[in-house]
Amino acid sequence: MSKSKLTKHSVFSSAGSLNYIGKAITVDPTINLVTYNAETLDSVPCSKISELPAVFSEEMVTWIEVSGIHKPKMIEKLGIKYDFHPLMVEDLLNTTQKPKIEYFPKNNHLFIILKVPNYNETTNEIENEHICIVLGQNFVISFQEQDHVDVFSTIITRLNRVNSKTKARDSDYLFYSLIDIVVDNYFQVIDIIEEKVMTLEREILKEAKNIHQNKIFYLKRELAFIRKTLNPFRDIIQSILREDYNYVSQEVKVYFRDVLDHVFENIDATDTLREDIENLMVNYHSQLSNRMNAVMKTLTVFTAIFMPLTFIVGVYGMNFENMPELHNPHGYFVTLGVMFVLCITLWVYFKWKKYI
Amino acid sequence: MSKSKLTKHSVFSSAGSLNYIGKAITVDPTINLVTYNAETLDSVPCSKISELPAVFSEEMVTWIEVSGIHKPKMIEKLGIKYDFHPLMVEDLLNTTQKPKIEYFPKNNHLFIILKVPNYNETTNEIENEHICIVLGQNFVISFQEQDHVDVFSTIITRLNRVNSKTKARDSDYLFYSLIDIVVDNYFQVIDIIEEKVMTLEREILKEAKNIHQNKIFYLKRELAFIRKTLNPFRDIIQSILREDYNYVSQEVKVYFRDVLDHVFENIDATDTLREDIENLMVNYHSQLSNRMNAVMKTLTVFTAIFMPLTFIVGVYGMNFENMPELHNPHGYFVTLGVMFVLCITLWVYFKWKKYI
Amino acid sequence: MSKSKLTKHSVFSSAGSLNYIGKAITVDPTINLVTYNAETLDSVPCSKISELPAVFSEEMVTWIEVSGIHKPKMIEKLGIKYDFHPLMVEDLLNTTQKPKIEYFPKNNHLFIILKVPNYNETTNEIENEHICIVLGQNFVISFQEQDHVDVFSTIITRLNRVNSKTKARDSDYLFYSLIDIVVDNYFQVIDIIEEKVMTLEREILKEAKNIHQNKIFYLKRELAFIRKTLNPFRDIIQSILREDYNYVSQEVKVYFRDVLDHVFENIDATDTLREDIENLMVNYHSQLSNRMNAVMKTLTVFTAIFMPLTFIVGVYGMNFENMPELHNPHGYFVTLGVMFVLCITLWVYFKWKKYI
Amino acid sequence: MSKSKLTKHSVFSSAGSLNYIGKAITVDPTINLVTYNAETLDSVPCSKISELPAVFSEEMVTWIEVSGIHKPKMIEKLGIKYDFHPLMVEDLLNTTQKPKIEYFPKNNHLFIILKVPNYNETTNEIENEHICIVLGQNFVISFQEQDHVDVFSTIITRLNRVNSKTKARDSDYLFYSLIDIVVDNYFQVIDIIEEKVMTLEREILKEAKNIHQNKIFYLKRELAFIRKTLNPFRDIIQSILREDYNYVSQEVKVYFRDVLDHVFENIDATDTLREDIENLMVNYHSQLSNRMNAVMKTLTVFTAIFMPLTFIVGVYGMNFENMPELHNPHGYFVTLGVMFVLCITLWVYFKWKKYI
Amino acid sequence: MSKSKLTKHSVFSSAGSLNYIGKAITVDPTINLVTYNAETLDSVPCSKISELPAVFSEEMVTWIEVSGIHKPKMIEKLGIKYDFHPLMVEDLLNTTQKPKIEYFPKNNHLFIILKVPNYNETTNEIENEHICIVLGQNFVISFQEQDHVDVFSTIITRLNRVNSKTKARDSDYLFYSLIDIVVDNYFQVIDIIEEKVMTLEREILKEAKNIHQNKIFYLKRELAFIRKTLNPFRDIIQSILREDYNYVSQEVKVYFRDVLDHVFENIDATDTLREDIENLMVNYHSQLSNRMNAVMKTLTVFTAIFMPLTFIVGVYGMNFENMPELHNPHGYFVTLGVMFVLCITLWVYFKWKKYI
Ligand SMILES: [Mg+2]
Ligand SMILES: [Mg+2]
Ligand SMILES: [Mg+2]
Ligand SMILES: [Mg+2]
Ligand SMILES: [Mg+2]
Ligand SMILES: [Mg+2]
Ligand SMILES: [Mg+2]
Ligand SMILES: [Mg+2]
Ligand SMILES: [Mg+2]
Ligand SMILES: [Mg+2]
Ligand SMILES: [Mg+2]
Ligand SMILES: [Mg+2]
Ligand SMILES: [Mg+2]
Ligand SMILES: [Mg+2]
Ligand SMILES: [Mg+2]
Ligand SMILES: [Mg+2]
Ligand SMILES: [Mg+2]
Ligand SMILES: [Mg+2]
Ligand SMILES: [Mg+2]
Ligand SMILES: [Mg+2]
Ligand SMILES: [Mg+2]
Ligand SMILES: [Mg+2]
Ligand SMILES: [Mg+2]
Ligand SMILES: [Mg+2]
Ligand SMILES: [Mg+2]
Ligand SMILES: [Mg+2]
Ligand SMILES: [Mg+2]
Ligand SMILES: [Mg+2]
Ligand SMILES: [Mg+2]
Ligand SMILES: [Mg+2]
Ligand SMILES: [Mg+2]
């Protein structure tokens, strides 16, 4: 969530400069070449760009699945091979680039950038993985960061299934499936946050404590972070539905409407949680005020009962020679009685005023 | 209102996967087959999908009324029989799906999802029932959850009435009637909440108590919940009015404008209640502040009156050998008099400062 | 302002059901039939619907002025006579229906619903009167509730004037005049509220009191109520200006622009008052805080001055055998002097800290 | 800023009724007739409407400059002479009418209403002067209130200059110049308010005082007042740029874009000041809270140090016969020592807790 | 950030008046004449306007780079030489003019105004430098203020590079490069503010102090300032993308989309920081409240424990003749014991109430 961990954006470099901006990674990127149609499926790992086909079969769907974008040289080679626009390669390498959709008319590339949120168990922070997908004629090229999570493994599993619906369809359906998987990840992360909010709610409604203040602070920020990465999804999917991009068929648009539903569901859930947090904060502050009130009442009752009593005993502690009461044999007991009655009276008064 | 009670959304399943997402129910779904025109009306319960007609009469309106969507197999069979789009069946089964309108051009199905709010007397929470309605050529198929409430029973009653206006009209009027009944349910629920808000208002304006804080918290949430399910109704009805969907005639659109009026009335009432709650909260906090002020004033008056008096009696409690006043025979009484005057003076001062 | 006083909306009745929803009234409705052109004017009261003309003269403007909508049977008859749409009659009878404009193309009826606010002197609340106006070919039919206020009496007076501009014009000018009169009523009610806000402002800026808290509460609600009924006026007039409704001529549209100006002026004034109230509330709370601060300072000064003094006199009240100071003949006076100096020092200190 | 000083709007009068609504003024209005082209300039005062030309020269620009709109009769005569629409004359006379633009197609009159703000030194309030400008074929007629300020005097000066750019151009450039001058006045008034806000800021950031609370209150209102009169300027100028009004040439539109820039600059400055005021208020309240905290700490330190000491001296002031310490010759001094150590300990403790 | 340092805007001057509005500068402006195409590059400093070419070569791109706009006479001469519109020259000279885009159709000049933010190390304030760029046929003329920063030096460096992409392209690419550099500067300034916000966050989350209040105040203002100058960038770039200005080719528009991305990234970062500041402020106030609560509890515990004890010792300090306890030889020790038990009891009670 903080930029400081990343290799810095070299802001003054010229457009299309190919620098990787993201976490330092040492493992080599991996490339998977998947080709399929309704009948066959072929999946081979490639270690070099040169092993990839120069042109794509028209009978089959080709999916080049790249894991790891931290080698600019390699990504640049791939870009040159498939004629990517330099600005597109720049965005591929920049993990701080926000989600967006871009269409390059010269080579008919539809290019989208997405973010997959993951809950990092060790830092207890949400981290965004940078995902890029290129849709062209009969092919899809996907890019993800090289880390312990492989967001697209489910799709591989589905393709391997007998009677796979995905296999029987075109590259646009694969394109949709990849986006759908990314959106599905938000459900998981939002569920984790919802769990946290509900735990906090249970705790605060039972008894607000100082520690809750910072918990609210961090939850609000996490929700703001999620909301901010979700927002562009709406525009991206709506752009796919509205514009008539090459290679996105009318039948697959129905599926994109379904993804849009999921995006809205996630946005909606995030907003509900944000409202819940706001209400919790109001409740937290109300409880603080109430408790302050209670403390003040305790103080007032103690002061108001013992001050008059202390004054009375002070009176009879004076050393005047001529104080008739002191010589009265019942003086002491009468004084004790008067103080007892006064004490009871004040007690009842404050009980009636609801201070006790 | 909380997702945790439901069978979980299996987020990573492929599109069109048919899982029921909702409360666990054991009773079997029931299906009612109603066919009518201006002269005749026929209503028969069906226990199997195969008993339903394969094609619909053109002279009559056919209404298939399904109660219970917790058997995915059965809904799937029905979907196949009437050629429903797989995504439509997925939405039918997913009770967490938000209200929406969807048009499937291939088979000319107009599909809407709505929510009926019900006040659950035992949990004291508002629960949404998942309602789906499909409008096709000469037929309407409606789906509701299997529970103790039958939201569409009123329509059956109206159809059975002599000179029923509904019976004399087309399937689009039935479609409208079902939606209208759903919207009418919001009036009832909002009336219940309004009653609660007014009770709370009467209580708080009389005297704010700690207990009101959580009541405000829960009412705000209920209103946010209602507001959120009402919002999509506006878009759904406006879409029916604006688009020229097959099978929705111009004459019935006048009736949809009337439903839209009711939707706006409900939205308006909800917003008014939300503002009322906000104002109540401000008033609640003002009262807290005022009371705190009163407590502080009591404390200050007691302290400021008894502190000087206690000091004076302390002076004459000192054991110096040479203290002329102590030997004066009127010393004690003069001191008492001075303290009395001081006490009165301070009292008047605080009265004037409005502390008492 | 509260629905509970009204005959309840029978929410589950079918569309076009004719029930009166509003205050219970016993007096009979009155109907006035006014026909005029530039030269003549004829005004006759009618006691029955059957006395009204079946068709309207083309040379003259016919204005049927109905006062009292609490007899559904009568309104229904009128509706049948002039071919009103059933939903229009339903809205005529429903005093909780919000302001709106509706055009029925079949019979070329332009139908608007408005609200006239009246300050009820006894309950000290603003009440809305339900006003409906129908514009057709050469005729206007107006409906108002039967109460002590006749909102359209001014128009009658104008028509009776020599050289009346209204008389010389068409039915659309009469239609405009009726709407204009309704908007003019808002100026009056907003002036009354402005007066109240200014009185409250003068009081609070002088000295905030607990009683102001509830006054703010009720004024905010009144302004929200006015704002909510004013909002639809804007849409109604803008719809008349934008759409080319039959029977509304281009020349009269200039006058509707003038009405729109008045609507905006009223909206503007309401918003200004709402901001004023918000600012007043902030000021009210600031004063509370300041006063709390002053109370705390008083308490602190009393405590901090008398605590050390009481401690000193306590020291010389101890009964130790060996306390040299006690035997010093000036001990008492030196102690008094020391305490005096201490008292002055603390006083100066708190003066400097601005506690006093 | 308060309506109460004005002759009241007679709300129920019919449209086009000619009543002056504004401050009572006794001096007579003045009229100036200015005719010019690139070579010549002629400026004559007129005392009567009849002295004005009936038709306007086509070779020259005619500017009729009216100062004083408090004589409805005179304005009405002028209106009849030049065929003004009755609603236009009504607006001319109504100083409470908001800024707007109106086009009367019948006689090709473009009519705008503006407000010039002036800082009234005596009441220390901003006052709006009502300005109206009519643009027709070869002529401009301007109206301002009769007061000590002549907002258009600068234009006269410019026309009299040798090589005056204004003189060489058409009536639309004069029209632009008048509007530009009005907008320029806002810079001055906003500068005055900016000065006030900065003074207040300097004072509050140094030390918040009770008096600042009302200063904030009045500055917020002034800014809201300015913002509200500036808003319609944007729409008016944008309307001139967008619509193709007769007599406004494409070349002069460039100048109107410049005026629009100035309007936005003023709006921007106003909004910045509003935010500044909001931040100042937050800072003001923070300081109050901090000071309350400091007061409470002082109270607590005094109480917590002297209460235990007073208790100890109280113990040895008891009169029990058998109290061994009292007979110890060092008892008194040991007790003083113990109290001294206790005092230091508590002092250090509160120092560490940052209470002191 | 404050206008008071600048030569004042002479608000009532006529349009196109050529006054410099900005910081007083004494050094002379410098002009650089750069001409290039893919093969050659020529860069010569000019001391006079007359040394500049009267017409621009069609084979090459001409870039006139002006540093220093504080000599109105010189800028005016330049304006006359290249036929600038008078309003354009006025804006060039006015450093308070907001960013905007303007197209002058007569001479096909596309004119934009931008602001470059710089962090002034001495005043610790952000300062905006006024930047203007004119794009015409085969030429670009850029203007910046004469100060220690040369914002365009990077471009010169790039042009001098072997295989410079910029050199091989048209004037529109140079135009884009200049704007891109300006936007890049925002990344730097926002990074500095982000650093400040994070430092403040670390400090406040550790322990809120009074000093943080003013730091929050100034950071909020800085962010508002940045946000306000960033806003118009969005409109300027979107206008370039949407409109088909002469001399801006379709291929270079892809690069402008990239700049737009950067603008949105900056806006987004600013908004995130604003939310962070808001949340920090809430946290700051929560901590204040909590601390106030702690202080009150300390006070209450001290008071409530010592008040009863002081009262008890006061009782046995009374001088009544007949007080049996005083003569009891264990009286003193029993009293001490009772007080000890009372003290422990109250301690436990307040521990249980979480006051300690
Ligand atoms: Mg961030
Ligand atoms: Mg760059
Ligand atoms: Mg990110
Ligand atoms: Mg999905
Ligand atoms: Mg779905
Ligand atoms: Mg949900
Ligand atoms: Mg929920
Ligand atoms: Mg899925
Ligand atoms: Mg739901
Ligand atoms: Mg209904
Ligand atoms: Mg209705
Ligand atoms: Mg209501
Ligand atoms: Mg608050
Ligand atoms: Mg109904
Ligand atoms: Mg109403
Ligand atoms: Mg009017
Ligand atoms: Mg008017
Ligand atoms: Mg007004
Ligand atoms: Mg006002
Ligand atoms: Mg009127
Ligand atoms: Mg005004
Ligand atoms: Mg100007
Ligand atoms: Mg300008
Ligand atoms: Mg400015
Ligand atoms: Mg606050
Ligand atoms: Mg500024
Ligand atoms: Mg000017
Ligand atoms: Mg600036
Ligand atoms: Mg850049
Ligand atoms: Mg980029
Ligand atoms: Mg960022």
JSON list of C-alpha atoms in Angstrom, two decimals, chain D residues 120-225:
[
{"chain": "D", "resi": 120, "resn": "ASN", "atom": "CA", "xyz": [-21.10, 49.52, 2.63]},
{"chain": "D", "resi": 121, "resn": "GLU", "atom": "CA", "xyz": [-18.59, 51.10, 5.01]},
{"chain": "D", "resi": 122, "resn": "THR", "atom": "CA", "xyz": [-21.20, 52.20, 7.56]},
{"chain": "D", "resi": 123, "resn": "THR", "atom": "CA", "xyz": [-23.14, 48.94, 8.04]},
{"chain": "D", "resi": 124, "resn": "ASN", "atom": "CA", "xyz": [-20.01, 46.88, 7.26]},
{"chain": "D", "resi": 125, "resn": "GLU", "atom": "CA", "xyz": [-22.17, 44.74, 4.99]},
{"chain": "D", "resi": 126, "resn": "ILE", "atom": "CA", "xyz": [-21.97, 43.79, 1.32]},
{"chain": "D", "resi": 127, "resn": "GLU", "atom": "CA", "xyz": [-24.81, 45.26, -0.70]},
{"chain": "D", "resi": 128, "resn": "ASN", "atom": "CA", "xyz": [-25.84, 44.24, -4.18]},
{"chain": "D", "resi": 129, "resn": "GLU", "atom": "CA", "xyz": [-26.74, 46.82, -6.77]},
{"chain": "D", "resi": 130, "resn": "HIS", "atom": "CA", "xyz": [-29.30, 45.74, -9.38]},
{"chain": "D", "resi": 131, "resn": "ILE", "atom": "CA", "xyz": [-27.92, 46.10, -12.95]},
{"chain": "D", "resi": 132, "resn": "CYS", "atom": "CA", "xyz": [-29.87, 45.43, -16.17]},
{"chain": "D", "resi": 133, "resn": "ILE", "atom": "CA", "xyz": [-28.53, 45.60, -19.72]},
{"chain": "D", "resi": 134, "resn": "VAL", "atom": "CA", "xyz": [-30.53, 45.36, -22.96]},
{"chain": "D", "resi": 135, "resn": "LEU", "atom": "CA", "xyz": [-28.77, 44.66, -26.27]},
{"chain": "D", "resi": 136, "resn": "GLY", "atom": "CA", "xyz": [-30.64, 45.36, -29.49]},
{"chain": "D", "resi": 137, "resn": "GLN", "atom": "CA", "xyz": [-29.78, 46.33, -33.05]},
{"chain": "D", "resi": 138, "resn": "ASN", "atom": "CA", "xyz": [-27.09, 49.07, -32.81]},
{"chain": "D", "resi": 139, "resn": "PHE", "atom": "CA", "xyz": [-28.06, 49.99, -29.28]},
{"chain": "D", "resi": 140, "resn": "VAL", "atom": "CA", "xyz": [-27.44, 49.13, -25.64]},
{"chain": "D", "resi": 141, "resn": "ILE", "atom": "CA", "xyz": [-29.64, 50.33, -22.79]},
{"chain": "D", "resi": 142, "resn": "SER", "atom": "CA", "xyz": [-28.19, 49.97, -19.28]},
{"chain": "D", "resi": 143, "resn": "PHE", "atom": "CA", "xyz": [-29.95, 50.42, -15.95]},
{"chain": "D", "resi": 144, "resn": "GLN", "atom": "CA", "xyz": [-28.38, 50.84, -12.52]},
{"chain": "D", "resi": 145, "resn": "GLU", "atom": "CA", "xyz": [-29.70, 51.92, -9.15]},
{"chain": "D", "resi": 146, "resn": "GLN", "atom": "CA", "xyz": [-29.37, 55.57, -8.24]},
{"chain": "D", "resi": 147, "resn": "ASP", "atom": "CA", "xyz": [-26.72, 55.68, -5.53]},
{"chain": "D", "resi": 148, "resn": "HIS", "atom": "CA", "xyz": [-23.31, 57.17, -4.76]},
{"chain": "D", "resi": 149, "resn": "VAL", "atom": "CA", "xyz": [-21.53, 54.59, -6.98]},
{"chain": "D", "resi": 150, "resn": "ASP", "atom": "CA", "xyz": [-21.55, 54.88, -10.80]},
{"chain": "D", "resi": 151, "resn": "VAL", "atom": "CA", "xyz": [-20.32, 51.50, -11.92]},
{"chain": "D", "resi": 152, "resn": "PHE", "atom": "CA", "xyz": [-20.18, 52.45, -15.61]},
{"chain": "D", "resi": 153, "resn": "SER", "atom": "CA", "xyz": [-18.18, 55.70, -15.32]},
{"chain": "D", "resi": 154, "resn": "THR", "atom": "CA", "xyz": [-14.98, 53.87, -16.42]},
{"chain": "D", "resi": 155, "resn": "ILE", "atom": "CA", "xyz": [-16.56, 53.09, -19.78]},
{"chain": "D", "resi": 156, "resn": "ILE", "atom": "CA", "xyz": [-17.38, 56.74, -20.39]},
{"chain": "D", "resi": 157, "resn": "THR", "atom": "CA", "xyz": [-13.72, 57.55, -19.65]},
{"chain": "D", "resi": 158, "resn": "ARG", "atom": "CA", "xyz": [-12.52, 54.88, -22.09]},
{"chain": "D", "resi": 159, "resn": "LEU", "atom": "CA", "xyz": [-14.80, 56.13, -24.86]},
{"chain": "D", "resi": 160, "resn": "ASN", "atom": "CA", "xyz": [-13.38, 59.61, -24.40]},
{"chain": "D", "resi": 161, "resn": "ARG", "atom": "CA", "xyz": [-9.79, 58.36, -24.76]},
{"chain": "D", "resi": 162, "resn": "VAL", "atom": "CA", "xyz": [-7.98, 58.99, -28.07]},
{"chain": "D", "resi": 163, "resn": "ASN", "atom": "CA", "xyz": [-7.65, 55.73, -30.02]},
{"chain": "D", "resi": 164, "resn": "SER", "atom": "CA", "xyz": [-10.33, 54.13, -27.83]},
{"chain": "D", "resi": 165, "resn": "LYS", "atom": "CA", "xyz": [-10.65, 50.48, -28.85]},
{"chain": "D", "resi": 166, "resn": "THR", "atom": "CA", "xyz": [-14.23, 50.47, -27.60]},
{"chain": "D", "resi": 167, "resn": "LYS", "atom": "CA", "xyz": [-15.30, 53.37, -29.82]},
{"chain": "D", "resi": 168, "resn": "ALA", "atom": "CA", "xyz": [-14.08, 51.63, -32.95]},
{"chain": "D", "resi": 169, "resn": "ARG", "atom": "CA", "xyz": [-16.27, 48.62, -32.36]},
{"chain": "D", "resi": 170, "resn": "ASP", "atom": "CA", "xyz": [-19.91, 47.58, -32.43]},
{"chain": "D", "resi": 171, "resn": "SER", "atom": "CA", "xyz": [-22.65, 47.59, -29.82]},
{"chain": "D", "resi": 172, "resn": "ASP", "atom": "CA", "xyz": [-21.80, 44.01, -28.82]},
{"chain": "D", "resi": 173, "resn": "TYR", "atom": "CA", "xyz": [-18.36, 45.17, -27.66]},
{"chain": "D", "resi": 174, "resn": "LEU", "atom": "CA", "xyz": [-20.01, 47.84, -25.52]},
{"chain": "D", "resi": 175, "resn": "PHE", "atom": "CA", "xyz": [-22.34, 45.17, -24.17]},
{"chain": "D", "resi": 176, "resn": "TYR", "atom": "CA", "xyz": [-19.28, 43.06, -23.30]},
{"chain": "D", "resi": 177, "resn": "SER", "atom": "CA", "xyz": [-17.49, 46.03, -21.68]},
{"chain": "D", "resi": 178, "resn": "LEU", "atom": "CA", "xyz": [-20.39, 46.73, -19.34]},
{"chain": "D", "resi": 179, "resn": "ILE", "atom": "CA", "xyz": [-20.54, 43.09, -18.19]},
{"chain": "D", "resi": 180, "resn": "ASP", "atom": "CA", "xyz": [-16.76, 42.98, -17.79]},
{"chain": "D", "resi": 181, "resn": "ILE", "atom": "CA", "xyz": [-16.83, 46.02, -15.51]},
{"chain": "D", "resi": 182, "resn": "VAL", "atom": "CA", "xyz": [-19.46, 44.37, -13.33]},
{"chain": "D", "resi": 183, "resn": "VAL", "atom": "CA", "xyz": [-17.36, 41.21, -12.98]},
{"chain": "D", "resi": 184, "resn": "ASP", "atom": "CA", "xyz": [-14.26, 43.31, -12.18]},
{"chain": "D", "resi": 185, "resn": "ASN", "atom": "CA", "xyz": [-16.08, 44.68, -9.11]},
{"chain": "D", "resi": 186, "resn": "TYR", "atom": "CA", "xyz": [-16.13, 41.19, -7.58]},
{"chain": "D", "resi": 187, "resn": "PHE", "atom": "CA", "xyz": [-12.32, 41.13, -7.49]},
{"chain": "D", "resi": 188, "resn": "GLN", "atom": "CA", "xyz": [-12.39, 44.17, -5.22]},
{"chain": "D", "resi": 189, "resn": "VAL", "atom": "CA", "xyz": [-14.99, 42.85, -2.80]},
{"chain": "D", "resi": 190, "resn": "ILE", "atom": "CA", "xyz": [-13.37, 39.41, -2.59]},
{"chain": "D", "resi": 191, "resn": "ASP", "atom": "CA", "xyz": [-10.04, 41.10, -1.89]},
{"chain": "D", "resi": 192, "resn": "ILE", "atom": "CA", "xyz": [-11.63, 42.88, 1.07]},
{"chain": "D", "resi": 193, "resn": "ILE", "atom": "CA", "xyz": [-13.02, 39.61, 2.41]},
{"chain": "D", "resi": 194, "resn": "GLU", "atom": "CA", "xyz": [-9.67, 37.87, 1.80]},
{"chain": "D", "resi": 195, "resn": "GLU", "atom": "CA", "xyz": [-8.01, 40.55, 3.89]},
{"chain": "D", "resi": 196, "resn": "LYS", "atom": "CA", "xyz": [-10.51, 39.92, 6.70]},
{"chain": "D", "resi": 197, "resn": "VAL", "atom": "CA", "xyz": [-10.03, 36.14, 6.51]},
{"chain": "D", "resi": 198, "resn": "MET", "atom": "CA", "xyz": [-6.25, 36.50, 6.65]},
{"chain": "D", "resi": 199, "resn": "THR", "atom": "CA", "xyz": [-6.44, 38.83, 9.65]},
{"chain": "D", "resi": 200, "resn": "LEU", "atom": "CA", "xyz": [-8.74, 36.35, 11.38]},
{"chain": "D", "resi": 201, "resn": "GLU", "atom": "CA", "xyz": [-6.40, 33.49, 10.49]},
{"chain": "D", "resi": 202, "resn": "ARG", "atom": "CA", "xyz": [-3.41, 35.29, 11.93]},
{"chain": "D", "resi": 203, "resn": "GLU", "atom": "CA", "xyz": [-5.36, 36.00, 15.13]},
{"chain": "D", "resi": 204, "resn": "ILE", "atom": "CA", "xyz": [-6.79, 32.50, 15.57]},
{"chain": "D", "resi": 205, "resn": "LEU", "atom": "CA", "xyz": [-3.56, 30.67, 14.78]},
{"chain": "D", "resi": 206, "resn": "LYS", "atom": "CA", "xyz": [-1.94, 32.87, 17.45]},
{"chain": "D", "resi": 207, "resn": "GLU", "atom": "CA", "xyz": [-4.68, 32.39, 20.03]},
{"chain": "D", "resi": 208, "resn": "ALA", "atom": "CA", "xyz": [-8.35, 31.49, 19.61]},
{"chain": "D", "resi": 209, "resn": "LYS", "atom": "CA", "xyz": [-10.75, 33.74, 21.53]},
{"chain": "D", "resi": 210, "resn": "ASN", "atom": "CA", "xyz": [-14.50, 33.66, 22.08]},
{"chain": "D", "resi": 211, "resn": "ILE", "atom": "CA", "xyz": [-14.92, 36.73, 19.90]},
{"chain": "D", "resi": 212, "resn": "HIS", "atom": "CA", "xyz": [-13.66, 34.84, 16.83]},
{"chain": "D", "resi": 213, "resn": "GLN", "atom": "CA", "xyz": [-16.69, 32.59, 16.89]},
{"chain": "D", "resi": 214, "resn": "ASN", "atom": "CA", "xyz": [-19.06, 35.31, 15.70]},
{"chain": "D", "resi": 215, "resn": "LYS", "atom": "CA", "xyz": [-16.48, 36.68, 13.24]},
{"chain": "D", "resi": 216, "resn": "ILE", "atom": "CA", "xyz": [-16.35, 33.24, 11.62]},
{"chain": "D", "resi": 217, "resn": "PHE", "atom": "CA", "xyz": [-20.14, 33.19, 11.58]},
{"chain": "D", "resi": 218, "resn": "TYR", "atom": "CA", "xyz": [-20.43, 36.49, 9.70]},
{"chain": "D", "resi": 219, "resn": "LEU", "atom": "CA", "xyz": [-17.57, 35.77, 7.26]},
{"chain": "D", "resi": 220, "resn": "LYS", "atom": "CA", "xyz": [-19.11, 32.43, 6.30]},
{"chain": "D", "resi": 221, "resn": "ARG", "atom": "CA", "xyz": [-22.36, 34.19, 5.54]},
{"chain": "D", "resi": 222, "resn": "GLU", "atom": "CA", "xyz": [-20.71, 36.91, 3.46]},
{"chain": "D", "resi": 223, "resn": "LEU", "atom": "CA", "xyz": [-18.90, 34.30, 1.39]},
{"chain": "D", "resi": 224, "resn": "ALA", "atom": "CA", "xyz": [-22.12, 32.32, 0.91]},
{"chain": "D", "resi": 225, "resn": "PHE", "atom": "CA", "xyz": [-23.80, 35.55, -0.24]}
]
